[in-house]
Structure formats: C-alpha cells, structure tokens
Tab-separated table of C-alpha atoms and ligand atoms in Angstrom:
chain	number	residue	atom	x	y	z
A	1	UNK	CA	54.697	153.073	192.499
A	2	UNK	CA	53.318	156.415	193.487
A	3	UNK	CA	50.195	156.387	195.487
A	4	UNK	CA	48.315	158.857	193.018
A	5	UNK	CA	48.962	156.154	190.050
A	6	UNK	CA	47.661	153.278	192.597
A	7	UNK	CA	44.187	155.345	193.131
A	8	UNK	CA	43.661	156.026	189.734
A	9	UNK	CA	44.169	152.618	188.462
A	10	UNK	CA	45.571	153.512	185.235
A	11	UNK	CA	48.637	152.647	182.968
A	12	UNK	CA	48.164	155.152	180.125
A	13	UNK	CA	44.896	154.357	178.494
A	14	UNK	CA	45.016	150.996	180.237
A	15	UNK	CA	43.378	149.304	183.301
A	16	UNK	CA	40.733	151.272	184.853
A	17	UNK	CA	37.123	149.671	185.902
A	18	UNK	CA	34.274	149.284	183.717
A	19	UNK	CA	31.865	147.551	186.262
A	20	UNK	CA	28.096	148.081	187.495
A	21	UNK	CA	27.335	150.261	190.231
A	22	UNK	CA	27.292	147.902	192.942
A	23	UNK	CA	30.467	145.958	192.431
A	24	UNK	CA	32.495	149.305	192.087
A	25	UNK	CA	31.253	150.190	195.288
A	26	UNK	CA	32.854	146.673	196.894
A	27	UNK	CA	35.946	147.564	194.463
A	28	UNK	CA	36.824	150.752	195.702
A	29	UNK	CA	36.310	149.680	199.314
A	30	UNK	CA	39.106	146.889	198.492
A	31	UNK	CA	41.431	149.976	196.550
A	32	UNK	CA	40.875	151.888	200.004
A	33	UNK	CA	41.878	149.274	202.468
A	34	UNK	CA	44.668	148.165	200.036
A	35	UNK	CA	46.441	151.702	199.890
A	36	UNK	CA	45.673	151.664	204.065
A	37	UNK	CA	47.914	148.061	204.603
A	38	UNK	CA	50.162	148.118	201.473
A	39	UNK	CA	52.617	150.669	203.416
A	40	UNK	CA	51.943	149.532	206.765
A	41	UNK	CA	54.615	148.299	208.538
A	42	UNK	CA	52.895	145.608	210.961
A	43	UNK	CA	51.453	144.167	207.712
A	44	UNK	CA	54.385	143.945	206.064
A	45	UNK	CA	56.809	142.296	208.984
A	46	UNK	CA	53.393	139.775	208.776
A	47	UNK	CA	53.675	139.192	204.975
A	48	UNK	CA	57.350	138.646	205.464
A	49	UNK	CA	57.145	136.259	207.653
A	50	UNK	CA	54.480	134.174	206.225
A	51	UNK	CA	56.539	134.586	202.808
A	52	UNK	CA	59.515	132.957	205.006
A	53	UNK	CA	57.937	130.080	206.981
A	54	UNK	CA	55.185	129.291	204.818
A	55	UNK	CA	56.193	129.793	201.106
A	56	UNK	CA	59.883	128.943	201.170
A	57	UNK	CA	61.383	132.603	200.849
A	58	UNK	CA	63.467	134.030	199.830
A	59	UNK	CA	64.499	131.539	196.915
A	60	UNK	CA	67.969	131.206	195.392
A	61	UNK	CA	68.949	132.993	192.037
A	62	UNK	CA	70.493	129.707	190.454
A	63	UNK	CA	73.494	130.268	188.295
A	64	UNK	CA	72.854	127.695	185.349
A	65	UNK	CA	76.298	126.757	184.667
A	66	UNK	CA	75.687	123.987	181.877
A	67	UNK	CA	73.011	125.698	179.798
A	68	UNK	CA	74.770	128.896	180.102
A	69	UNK	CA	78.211	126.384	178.588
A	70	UNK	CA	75.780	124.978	176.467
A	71	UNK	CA	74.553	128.282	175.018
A	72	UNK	CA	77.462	130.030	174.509
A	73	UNK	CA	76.872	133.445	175.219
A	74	UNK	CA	75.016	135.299	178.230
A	75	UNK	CA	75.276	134.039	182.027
A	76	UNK	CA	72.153	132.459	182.791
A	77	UNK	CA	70.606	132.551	186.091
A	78	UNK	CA	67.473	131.553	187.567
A	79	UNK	CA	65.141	132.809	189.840
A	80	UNK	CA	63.782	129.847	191.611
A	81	UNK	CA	59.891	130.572	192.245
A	82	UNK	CA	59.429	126.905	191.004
A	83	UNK	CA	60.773	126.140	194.710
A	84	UNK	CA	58.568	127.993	196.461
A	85	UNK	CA	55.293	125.962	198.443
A	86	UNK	CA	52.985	124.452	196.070
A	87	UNK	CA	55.103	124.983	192.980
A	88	UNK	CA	54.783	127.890	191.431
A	89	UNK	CA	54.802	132.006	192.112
A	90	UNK	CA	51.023	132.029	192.382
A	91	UNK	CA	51.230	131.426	195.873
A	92	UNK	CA	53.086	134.833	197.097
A	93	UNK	CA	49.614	136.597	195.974
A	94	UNK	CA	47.430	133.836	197.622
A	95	UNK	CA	49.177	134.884	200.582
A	96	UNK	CA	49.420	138.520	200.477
A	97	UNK	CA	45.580	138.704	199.504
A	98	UNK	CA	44.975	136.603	202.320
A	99	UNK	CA	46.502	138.742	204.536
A	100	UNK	CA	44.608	141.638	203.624
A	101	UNK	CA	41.590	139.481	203.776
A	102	UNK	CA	42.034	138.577	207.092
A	103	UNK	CA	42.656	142.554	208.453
A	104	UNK	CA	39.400	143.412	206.465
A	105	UNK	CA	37.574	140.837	208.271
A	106	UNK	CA	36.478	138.487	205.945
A	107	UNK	CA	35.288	134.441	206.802
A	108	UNK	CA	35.143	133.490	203.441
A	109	UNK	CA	37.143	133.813	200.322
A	110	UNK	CA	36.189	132.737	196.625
A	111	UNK	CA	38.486	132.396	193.780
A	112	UNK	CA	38.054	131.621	190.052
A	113	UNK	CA	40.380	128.993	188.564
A	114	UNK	CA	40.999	127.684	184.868
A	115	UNK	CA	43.310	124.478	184.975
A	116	UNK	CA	43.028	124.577	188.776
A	117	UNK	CA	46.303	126.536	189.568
A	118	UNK	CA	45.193	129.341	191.149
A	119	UNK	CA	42.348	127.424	192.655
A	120	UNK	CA	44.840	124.735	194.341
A	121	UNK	CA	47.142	127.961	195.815
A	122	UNK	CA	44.189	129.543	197.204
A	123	UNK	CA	42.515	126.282	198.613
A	124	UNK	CA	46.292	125.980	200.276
A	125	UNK	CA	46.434	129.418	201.744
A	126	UNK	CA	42.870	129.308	202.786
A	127	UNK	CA	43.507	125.506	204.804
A	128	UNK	CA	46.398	127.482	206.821
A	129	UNK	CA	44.786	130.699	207.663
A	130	UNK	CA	41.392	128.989	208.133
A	131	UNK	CA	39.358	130.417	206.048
A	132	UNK	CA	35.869	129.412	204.510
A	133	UNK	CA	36.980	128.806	200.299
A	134	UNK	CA	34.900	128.338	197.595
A	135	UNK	CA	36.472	128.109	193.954
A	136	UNK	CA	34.420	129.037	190.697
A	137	UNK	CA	35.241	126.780	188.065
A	138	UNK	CA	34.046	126.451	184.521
A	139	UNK	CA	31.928	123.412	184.181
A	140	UNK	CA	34.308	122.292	181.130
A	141	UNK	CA	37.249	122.732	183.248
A	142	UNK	CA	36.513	120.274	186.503
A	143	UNK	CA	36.061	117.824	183.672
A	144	UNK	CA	38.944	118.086	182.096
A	145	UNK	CA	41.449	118.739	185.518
A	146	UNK	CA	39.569	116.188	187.788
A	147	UNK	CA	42.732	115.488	189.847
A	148	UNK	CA	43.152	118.954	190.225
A	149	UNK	CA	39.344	119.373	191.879
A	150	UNK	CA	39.926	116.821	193.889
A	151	UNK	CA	43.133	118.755	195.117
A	152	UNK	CA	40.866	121.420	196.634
A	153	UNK	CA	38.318	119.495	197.803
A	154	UNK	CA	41.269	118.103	199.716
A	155	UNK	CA	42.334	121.333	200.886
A	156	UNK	CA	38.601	121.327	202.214
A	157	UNK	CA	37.845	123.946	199.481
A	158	UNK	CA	34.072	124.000	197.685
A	159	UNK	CA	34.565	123.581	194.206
A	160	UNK	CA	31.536	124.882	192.085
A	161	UNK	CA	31.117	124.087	188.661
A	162	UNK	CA	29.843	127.043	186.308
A	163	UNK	CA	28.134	125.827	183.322
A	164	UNK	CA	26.964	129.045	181.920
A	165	UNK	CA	28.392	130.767	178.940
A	166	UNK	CA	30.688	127.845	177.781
A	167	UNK	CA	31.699	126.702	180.762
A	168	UNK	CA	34.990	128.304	180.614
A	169	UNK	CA	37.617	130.632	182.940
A	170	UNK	CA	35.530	133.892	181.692
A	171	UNK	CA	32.299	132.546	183.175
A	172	UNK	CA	33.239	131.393	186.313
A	173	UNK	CA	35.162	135.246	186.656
A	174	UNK	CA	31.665	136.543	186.149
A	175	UNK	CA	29.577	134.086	188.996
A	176	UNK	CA	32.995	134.926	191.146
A	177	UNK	CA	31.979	138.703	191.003
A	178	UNK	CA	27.990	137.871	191.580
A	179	UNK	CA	29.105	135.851	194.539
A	180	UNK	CA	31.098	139.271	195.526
A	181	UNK	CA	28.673	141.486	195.006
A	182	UNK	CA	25.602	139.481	197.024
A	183	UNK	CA	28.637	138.980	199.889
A	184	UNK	CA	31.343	141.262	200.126
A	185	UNK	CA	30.511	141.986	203.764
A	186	UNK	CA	32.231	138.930	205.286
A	187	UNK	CA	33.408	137.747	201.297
A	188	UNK	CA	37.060	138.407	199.770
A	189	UNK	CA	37.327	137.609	195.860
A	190	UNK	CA	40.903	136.713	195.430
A	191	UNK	CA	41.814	137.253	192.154
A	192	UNK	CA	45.056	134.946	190.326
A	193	UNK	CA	46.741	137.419	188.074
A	194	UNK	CA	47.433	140.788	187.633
A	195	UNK	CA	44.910	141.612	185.515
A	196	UNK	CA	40.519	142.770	186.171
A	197	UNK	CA	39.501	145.712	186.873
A	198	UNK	CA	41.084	148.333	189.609
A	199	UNK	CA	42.425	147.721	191.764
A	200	UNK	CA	43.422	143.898	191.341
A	201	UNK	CA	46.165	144.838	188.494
A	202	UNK	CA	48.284	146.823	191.317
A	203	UNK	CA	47.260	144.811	193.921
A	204	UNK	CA	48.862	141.299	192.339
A	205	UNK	CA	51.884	143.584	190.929
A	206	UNK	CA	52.496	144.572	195.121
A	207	UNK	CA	52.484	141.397	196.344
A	208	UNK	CA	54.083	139.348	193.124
A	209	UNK	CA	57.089	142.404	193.275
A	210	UNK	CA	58.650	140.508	195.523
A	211	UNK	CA	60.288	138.123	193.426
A	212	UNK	CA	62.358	141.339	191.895
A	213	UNK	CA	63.101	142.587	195.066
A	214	UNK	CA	64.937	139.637	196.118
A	215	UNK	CA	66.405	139.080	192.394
A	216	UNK	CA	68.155	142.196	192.345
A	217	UNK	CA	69.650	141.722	195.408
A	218	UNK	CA	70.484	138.575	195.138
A	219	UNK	CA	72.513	139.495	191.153
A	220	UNK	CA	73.902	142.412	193.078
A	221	UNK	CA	75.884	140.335	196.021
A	222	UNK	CA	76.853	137.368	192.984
A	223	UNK	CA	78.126	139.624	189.876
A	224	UNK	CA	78.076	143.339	191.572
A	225	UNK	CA	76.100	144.195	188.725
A	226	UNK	CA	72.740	144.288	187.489
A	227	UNK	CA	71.466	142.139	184.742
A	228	UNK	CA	71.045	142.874	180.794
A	229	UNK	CA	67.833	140.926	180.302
A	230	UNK	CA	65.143	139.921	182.732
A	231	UNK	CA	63.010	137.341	180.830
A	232	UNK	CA	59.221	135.748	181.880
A	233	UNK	CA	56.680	133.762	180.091
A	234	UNK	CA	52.931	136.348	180.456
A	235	UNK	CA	49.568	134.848	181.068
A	236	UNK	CA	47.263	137.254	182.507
A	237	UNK	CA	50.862	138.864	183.852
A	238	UNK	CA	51.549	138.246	187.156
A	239	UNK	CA	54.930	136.565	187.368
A	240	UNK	CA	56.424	138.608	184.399
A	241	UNK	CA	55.197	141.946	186.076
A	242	UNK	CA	56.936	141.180	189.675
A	243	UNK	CA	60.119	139.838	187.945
A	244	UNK	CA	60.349	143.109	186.390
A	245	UNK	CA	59.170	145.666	188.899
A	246	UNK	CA	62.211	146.290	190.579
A	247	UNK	CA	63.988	146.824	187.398
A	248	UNK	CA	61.500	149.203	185.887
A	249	UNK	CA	63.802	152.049	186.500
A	250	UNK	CA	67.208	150.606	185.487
A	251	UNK	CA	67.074	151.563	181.897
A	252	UNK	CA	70.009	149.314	180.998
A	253	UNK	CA	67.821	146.482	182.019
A	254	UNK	CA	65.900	144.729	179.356
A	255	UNK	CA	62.684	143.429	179.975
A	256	UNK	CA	61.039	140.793	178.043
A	257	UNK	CA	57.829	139.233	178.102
A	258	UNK	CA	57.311	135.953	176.097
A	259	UNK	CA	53.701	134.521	175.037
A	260	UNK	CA	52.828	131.345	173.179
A	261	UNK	CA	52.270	131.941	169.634
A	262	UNK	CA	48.761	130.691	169.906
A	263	UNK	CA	47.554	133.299	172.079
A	264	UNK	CA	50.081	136.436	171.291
A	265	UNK	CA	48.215	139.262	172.330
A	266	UNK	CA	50.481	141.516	173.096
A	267	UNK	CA	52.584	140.584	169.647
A	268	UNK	CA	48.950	141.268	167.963
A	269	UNK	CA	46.069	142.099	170.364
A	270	UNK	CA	44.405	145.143	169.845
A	271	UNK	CA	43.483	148.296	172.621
A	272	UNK	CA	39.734	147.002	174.188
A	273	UNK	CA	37.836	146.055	176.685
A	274	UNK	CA	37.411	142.497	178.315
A	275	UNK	CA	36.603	141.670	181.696
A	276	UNK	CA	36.179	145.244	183.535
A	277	UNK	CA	39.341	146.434	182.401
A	278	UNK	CA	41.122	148.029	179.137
A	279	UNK	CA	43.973	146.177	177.905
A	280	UNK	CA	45.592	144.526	174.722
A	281	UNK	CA	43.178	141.888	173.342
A	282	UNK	CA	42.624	139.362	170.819
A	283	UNK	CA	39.762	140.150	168.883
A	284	UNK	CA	38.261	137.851	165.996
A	285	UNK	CA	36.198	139.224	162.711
A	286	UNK	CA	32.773	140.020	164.730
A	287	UNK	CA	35.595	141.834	167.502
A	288	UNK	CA	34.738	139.106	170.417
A	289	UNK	CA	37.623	138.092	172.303
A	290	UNK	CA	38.823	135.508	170.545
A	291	UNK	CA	39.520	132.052	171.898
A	292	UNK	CA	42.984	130.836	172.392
A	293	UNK	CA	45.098	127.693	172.857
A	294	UNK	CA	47.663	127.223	174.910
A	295	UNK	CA	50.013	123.866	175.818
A	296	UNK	CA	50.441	125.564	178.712
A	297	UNK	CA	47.111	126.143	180.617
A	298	UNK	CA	48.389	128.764	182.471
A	299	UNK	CA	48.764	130.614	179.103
A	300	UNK	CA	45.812	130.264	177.979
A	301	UNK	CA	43.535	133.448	178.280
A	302	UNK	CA	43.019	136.586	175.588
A	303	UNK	CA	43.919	139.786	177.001
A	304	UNK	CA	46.714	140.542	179.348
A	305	UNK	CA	47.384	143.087	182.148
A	306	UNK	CA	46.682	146.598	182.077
A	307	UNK	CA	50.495	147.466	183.046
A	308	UNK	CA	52.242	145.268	180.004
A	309	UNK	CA	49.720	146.620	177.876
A	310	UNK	CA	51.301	150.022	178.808
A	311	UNK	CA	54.741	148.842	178.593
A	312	UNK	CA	54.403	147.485	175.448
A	313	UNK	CA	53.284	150.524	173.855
A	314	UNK	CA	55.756	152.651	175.714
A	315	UNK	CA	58.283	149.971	174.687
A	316	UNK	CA	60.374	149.919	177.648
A	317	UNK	CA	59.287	146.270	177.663
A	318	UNK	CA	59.673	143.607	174.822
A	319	UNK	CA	57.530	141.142	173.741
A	320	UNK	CA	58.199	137.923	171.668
A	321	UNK	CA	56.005	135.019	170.792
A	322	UNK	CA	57.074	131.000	170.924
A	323	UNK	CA	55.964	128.005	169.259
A	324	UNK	CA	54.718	124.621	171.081
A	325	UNK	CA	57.629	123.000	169.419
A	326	UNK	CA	60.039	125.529	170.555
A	327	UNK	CA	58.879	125.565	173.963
A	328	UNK	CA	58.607	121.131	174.021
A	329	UNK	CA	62.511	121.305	172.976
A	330	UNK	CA	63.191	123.805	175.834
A	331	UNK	CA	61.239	121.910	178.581
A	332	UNK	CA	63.553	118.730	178.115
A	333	UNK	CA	66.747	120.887	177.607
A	334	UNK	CA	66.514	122.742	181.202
A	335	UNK	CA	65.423	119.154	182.505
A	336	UNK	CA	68.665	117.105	180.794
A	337	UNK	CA	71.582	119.745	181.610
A	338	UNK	CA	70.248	121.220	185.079
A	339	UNK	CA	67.995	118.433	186.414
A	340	UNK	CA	65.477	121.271	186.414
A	341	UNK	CA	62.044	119.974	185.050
A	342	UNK	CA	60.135	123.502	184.446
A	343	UNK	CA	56.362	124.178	183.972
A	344	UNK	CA	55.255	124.437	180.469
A	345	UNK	CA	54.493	127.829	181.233
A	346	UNK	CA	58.185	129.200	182.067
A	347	UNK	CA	59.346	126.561	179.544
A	348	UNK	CA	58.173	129.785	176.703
A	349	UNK	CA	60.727	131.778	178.999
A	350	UNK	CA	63.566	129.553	178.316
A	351	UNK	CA	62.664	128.721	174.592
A	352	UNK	CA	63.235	132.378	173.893
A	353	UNK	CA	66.138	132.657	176.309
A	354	UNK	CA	67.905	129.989	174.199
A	355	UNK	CA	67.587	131.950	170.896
A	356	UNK	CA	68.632	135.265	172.653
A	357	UNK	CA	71.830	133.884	174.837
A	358	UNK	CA	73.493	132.818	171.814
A	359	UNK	CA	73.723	136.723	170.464
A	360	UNK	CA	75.157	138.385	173.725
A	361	UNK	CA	78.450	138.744	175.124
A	362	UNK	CA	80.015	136.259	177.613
A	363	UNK	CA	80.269	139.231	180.544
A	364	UNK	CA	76.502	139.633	179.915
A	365	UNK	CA	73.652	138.226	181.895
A	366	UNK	CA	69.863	137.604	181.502
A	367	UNK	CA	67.578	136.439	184.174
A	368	UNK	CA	64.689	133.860	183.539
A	369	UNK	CA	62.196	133.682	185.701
A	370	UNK	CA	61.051	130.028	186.084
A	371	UNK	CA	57.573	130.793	187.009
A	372	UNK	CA	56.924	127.206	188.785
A	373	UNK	CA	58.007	123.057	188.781
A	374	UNK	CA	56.906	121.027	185.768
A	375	UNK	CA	55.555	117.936	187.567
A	376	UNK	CA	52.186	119.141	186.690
A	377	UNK	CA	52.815	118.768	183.404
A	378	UNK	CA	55.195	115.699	183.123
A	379	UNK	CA	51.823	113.363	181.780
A	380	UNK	CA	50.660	115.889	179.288
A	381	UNK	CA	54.102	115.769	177.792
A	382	UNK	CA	54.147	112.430	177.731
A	383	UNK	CA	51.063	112.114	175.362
A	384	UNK	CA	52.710	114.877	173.580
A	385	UNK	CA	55.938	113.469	172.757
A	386	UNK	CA	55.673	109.815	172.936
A	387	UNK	CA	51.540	109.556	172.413
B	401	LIG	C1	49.512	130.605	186.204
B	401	LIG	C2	50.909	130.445	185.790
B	401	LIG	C3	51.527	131.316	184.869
B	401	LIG	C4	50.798	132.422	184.160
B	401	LIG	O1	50.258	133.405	184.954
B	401	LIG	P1	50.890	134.878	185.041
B	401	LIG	O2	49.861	135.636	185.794
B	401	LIG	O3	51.085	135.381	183.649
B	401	LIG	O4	52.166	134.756	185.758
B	401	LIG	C5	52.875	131.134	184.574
B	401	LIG	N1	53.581	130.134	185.135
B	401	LIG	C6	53.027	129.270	186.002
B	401	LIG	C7	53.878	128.187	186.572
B	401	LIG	C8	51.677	129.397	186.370
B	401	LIG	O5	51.140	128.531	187.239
C-alpha cells in the first residue's frame, strides 16, 4: 500500500479518526512509529522469525480432495491459519503489535476482548515477550466465557470487568482507550481487528497480509496459477482483509467476504460513524448501531472495517450473507469428509463456498480461508444440535 494512503488513513470516504484531542495525539504517535518499523528490515527478519518459531508459519495451503469430489465443481484448497499457535489467525497481529510495542518501549499492553479471543492471543503473546497485560472485558462477557477468563488469568493476564454501558465489547473499547490515554507513555493498546480509528485499520491489514503472501505463493508452486475465488468469513475484518491483500491487484481474482445473516452489514449497513472511525454500519429506527447476533462470537459486532467498506462500494470485493443453519450444516461437512473441525466463524466461509463450487468449472479454484480450529466451539454445537 502506498505510504501516502497509510498517513492519511483513508479508504474513500472510509476510516479516518474521529477522536478527542488527547487520544489523537497518542494515535498519531502510534501512525508515526508504525510507518518508521513497517519497512524496516531488522523488524521484519524479527517478525519473521517469531511468525516461524512461535506461531507455526508458514502454514500449508491444503488441497481438500473429498469436499472438492464431493462438490463437484471448483478445486478447493485451504489456507490453514486454524494451525497456527493458539488456533486461529488472531495471533499473527498479537505478534506483530507486540513487536512494535516492544521497539516503542512499552511495559504494559491492554487489549479489549468480546468472547475472549483476542484477549486469550494477546494474554499468549504478552506471557512470551514478557509483558505487563491487562484485558478490558465487558462485565456481561466474563460471565458468560468464564473458562475463557480464566485462560488469561492463566496466561498471568489482568482481566477487568467493564460494567458500564451494557457491559458489552463497545464499552470495554471505550475504558481500553481511557486506559490509553491516562498511559500511553509506557502503555500499548493492542487492538484485535482491522477496524478503529487510524491507524489500527492498516496496521492489522500489515501484519494479518501475511496469510496472502504465503497463499499466493504457495497456489503458484501447486497449480502454476492463481486462484478464481479467495473466500473469508468478516467480523470486524481482519482475516478476510489479509487473505485478500495480496490479490488486490489480480483482477481475475475474486474476492468474497461472507457475514452471518444476523449481522450483514456490509449486505445492508449504511455509511456512519461508530467507534472513531467511518465505515458500513447497522443502524436501527432511532440510527444507533444496532445490536447483532451472531452463533459465531467472533461475528458478532455492527460495523466492519474501513477498507471492505471501500471495497464493497468499489465492488472489486463481494459480499454474501449466511444463515445459522447453513453455516451448522457446513461445520459438520468440513469435519466428516476432511477430519477438519472449523470455527464457527470460517464455518460462514465454507457454507457459501459450498453453494458457489457447485457453479464453476472443474479447472477452476477458490481459496477458503479457515480463519481458526473449531474446538472452541465443539460444546456450543452440541447444545445446538443435540440440546
Ligand atoms: C475473531 C475471529 C474472526 C473474526 O474476526 P475478523 O477480524 O473478521 O477476522 C474470524 N474467525 C476466527 C476464528 C476468529 O477468532
């Protein structure tokens, strides 16, 4: 991406800051030493090699041989982030963040978590690199993912509970940002997805690019080609926007973006503001952000990234939504013909794949991102299908 594009922190009318004085101040310090390390070679040999010994890179580009049979149309392959150290793709931004932490000088780092995901990858990182970690978590949420508190405290991580607002993701962002702004001398806020305001958006797109890097590379030695379809469930937009970076250019390429039907917004959001940033969002009748619902907690959250808001509109990327139903019927499918059990999340992935692969050519070939390892999930779908 060109430097100019990375300062301004725009994707058409999208991204930006809207933020008070004082915490764009600690923002643009963070866009300043980003654009210093992001090109610098010592810091890059460093992320490499803790994306190599610590995370599990680079992971394969699986050729699914029985769905792809089973399907009858498109090669399938895919790329294995559900391999990588503590499950999921979350964990190649814990670590580049960290990184960048560390060369800033910062003791401490603080994170905001909904189900605990991005809370558990940062607790991880933050164990290894020895680092001071405190995790903002809506009140409502360390009820309802216990286990996964007690994951962090593990980790030796402070969990705090917010119980402001409604004791949700959105309020512990906002104490995670009050913590930043009364710290940021020795304080990093790591942020989970690649969306907030400037510069987080480009920052989580650097670091989560790798997993297109290596995807390309890896579909280029296997078929000599590059693929028709790259295909990734969006959150906030992290996963989706580093399985497609490297393609962004390749104009045969596809790219497809798939959202639970329950919280579509980029099938139906609308241009606004939430959380410091301009992006598609769901608004309800009084035009708050509405709430959503998700079976996959990782899903659940009502605006999206600046950068698929602009790729939407431009339509060089597509956007489809999935039902619970469809994605429940995909989750056991990838688990019974590849011994693959997926996370709910990257089980809306494959539930589109499966209606798409059927319509393409044999000598075509889509890539799914699996975005991370269902284990975390295995109980909830227990209740769902045999409760
Ligand atoms: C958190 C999570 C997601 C959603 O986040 P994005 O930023 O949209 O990638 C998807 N899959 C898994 C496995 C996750 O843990």
């Amino acid at each position: 991406m060109a430097n100019e594009q990375v300062k301004a922190g725009y994707f058409g009318e999208f991204g930006g800051s809207f933020v008070p004085p004082e915490l764009q101040e600690v923002l643009d310090y963070l866009g300043e030493q980003f654009l210093k390390y992001k090109d610098d070679p010592e810091f890059n040999e460093e992320f490499r090699y803790y994306a190599r010994e610590y995370i599990g890179r680079e992971n394969p580009l699986t050729y699914a041989r029985q769905l792809t049979a089973k399907w009858g149309g498109a090669k399938v392959y895919l790329k294995r982030e559900d391999l990588n150290h503590t499950g999921s793709h979350k964990i190649n931004n814990v670590v580049g963040q960290i990184l960048l932490a560390k060369r800033m000088g910062a003791k401490r780092v603080i994170a905001e978590t909904g189900a605990g995901q991005h809370g558990v990858a940062t607790a991880t990182a933050c164990a290894m690199f020895n680092m001071e970690c405190v995790i903002y978590m809506g009140a409502e949420d360390t009820r309802r993912q216990a286990l996964n508190v007690f994951r962090m405290e593990l980790l030796g991580a402070k969990v705090v509970p917010v119980a402001k607002g409604q004791g949700r993701l959105k309020d512990a962002v906002d104490e995670a940002f009050a913590d930043l702004v009364q710290n940021y001398k020795h304080t990093f806020y790591l942020l989970g997805s690649a969306v907030g305001p400037h510069p987080f958006p480009t920052m989580v797109r650097h670091f989560q690019s790798i997993i297109s890097e290596e995807s390309k590379r890896q579909i280029i030695e296997k078929e000599g080609r590059l693929p028709d379809a790259v295909i990734a469930c969006v959150g906030g937009g992290s996963n989706a926007i580093g399985a497609f970076a490297h393609y962004m250019d390749e104009p045969s390429v596809r790219l497809i973006g798939v959202e639970p039907d329950k919280a579509p917004t980029l099938t139906q959001g609308v241009p606004g503001e939430l959380h410091g940033f301009r992006c598609l969002v769901l608004l309800d009748e009084q035009g708050n952000p509405q709430p959503t619902y998700s079976i996959a907690p990782g899903l659940d959250y009502p605006g999206v990234g600046p950068e698929h808001s602009q790729l939407k509109l431009s339509g060089r990327a597509e956007y489809a939504a999935v039902s619970n139903e469809e994605v429940l019927e995909a989750f056991q499918e990838l688990s019974q013909t590849e011994g693959i059990i997926p996370a709910l999340e990257s089980s809306h992935a494959l539930a589109y794949a499966r209606k798409l692969a059927p319509s393409m050519g044999k000598d075509q070939i889509i890539i799914i991102n699996l975005s991370g390892r269902g284990d975390k999930d295995v109980e909830e779908v227990f209740r769902m299908l045999r409760g």
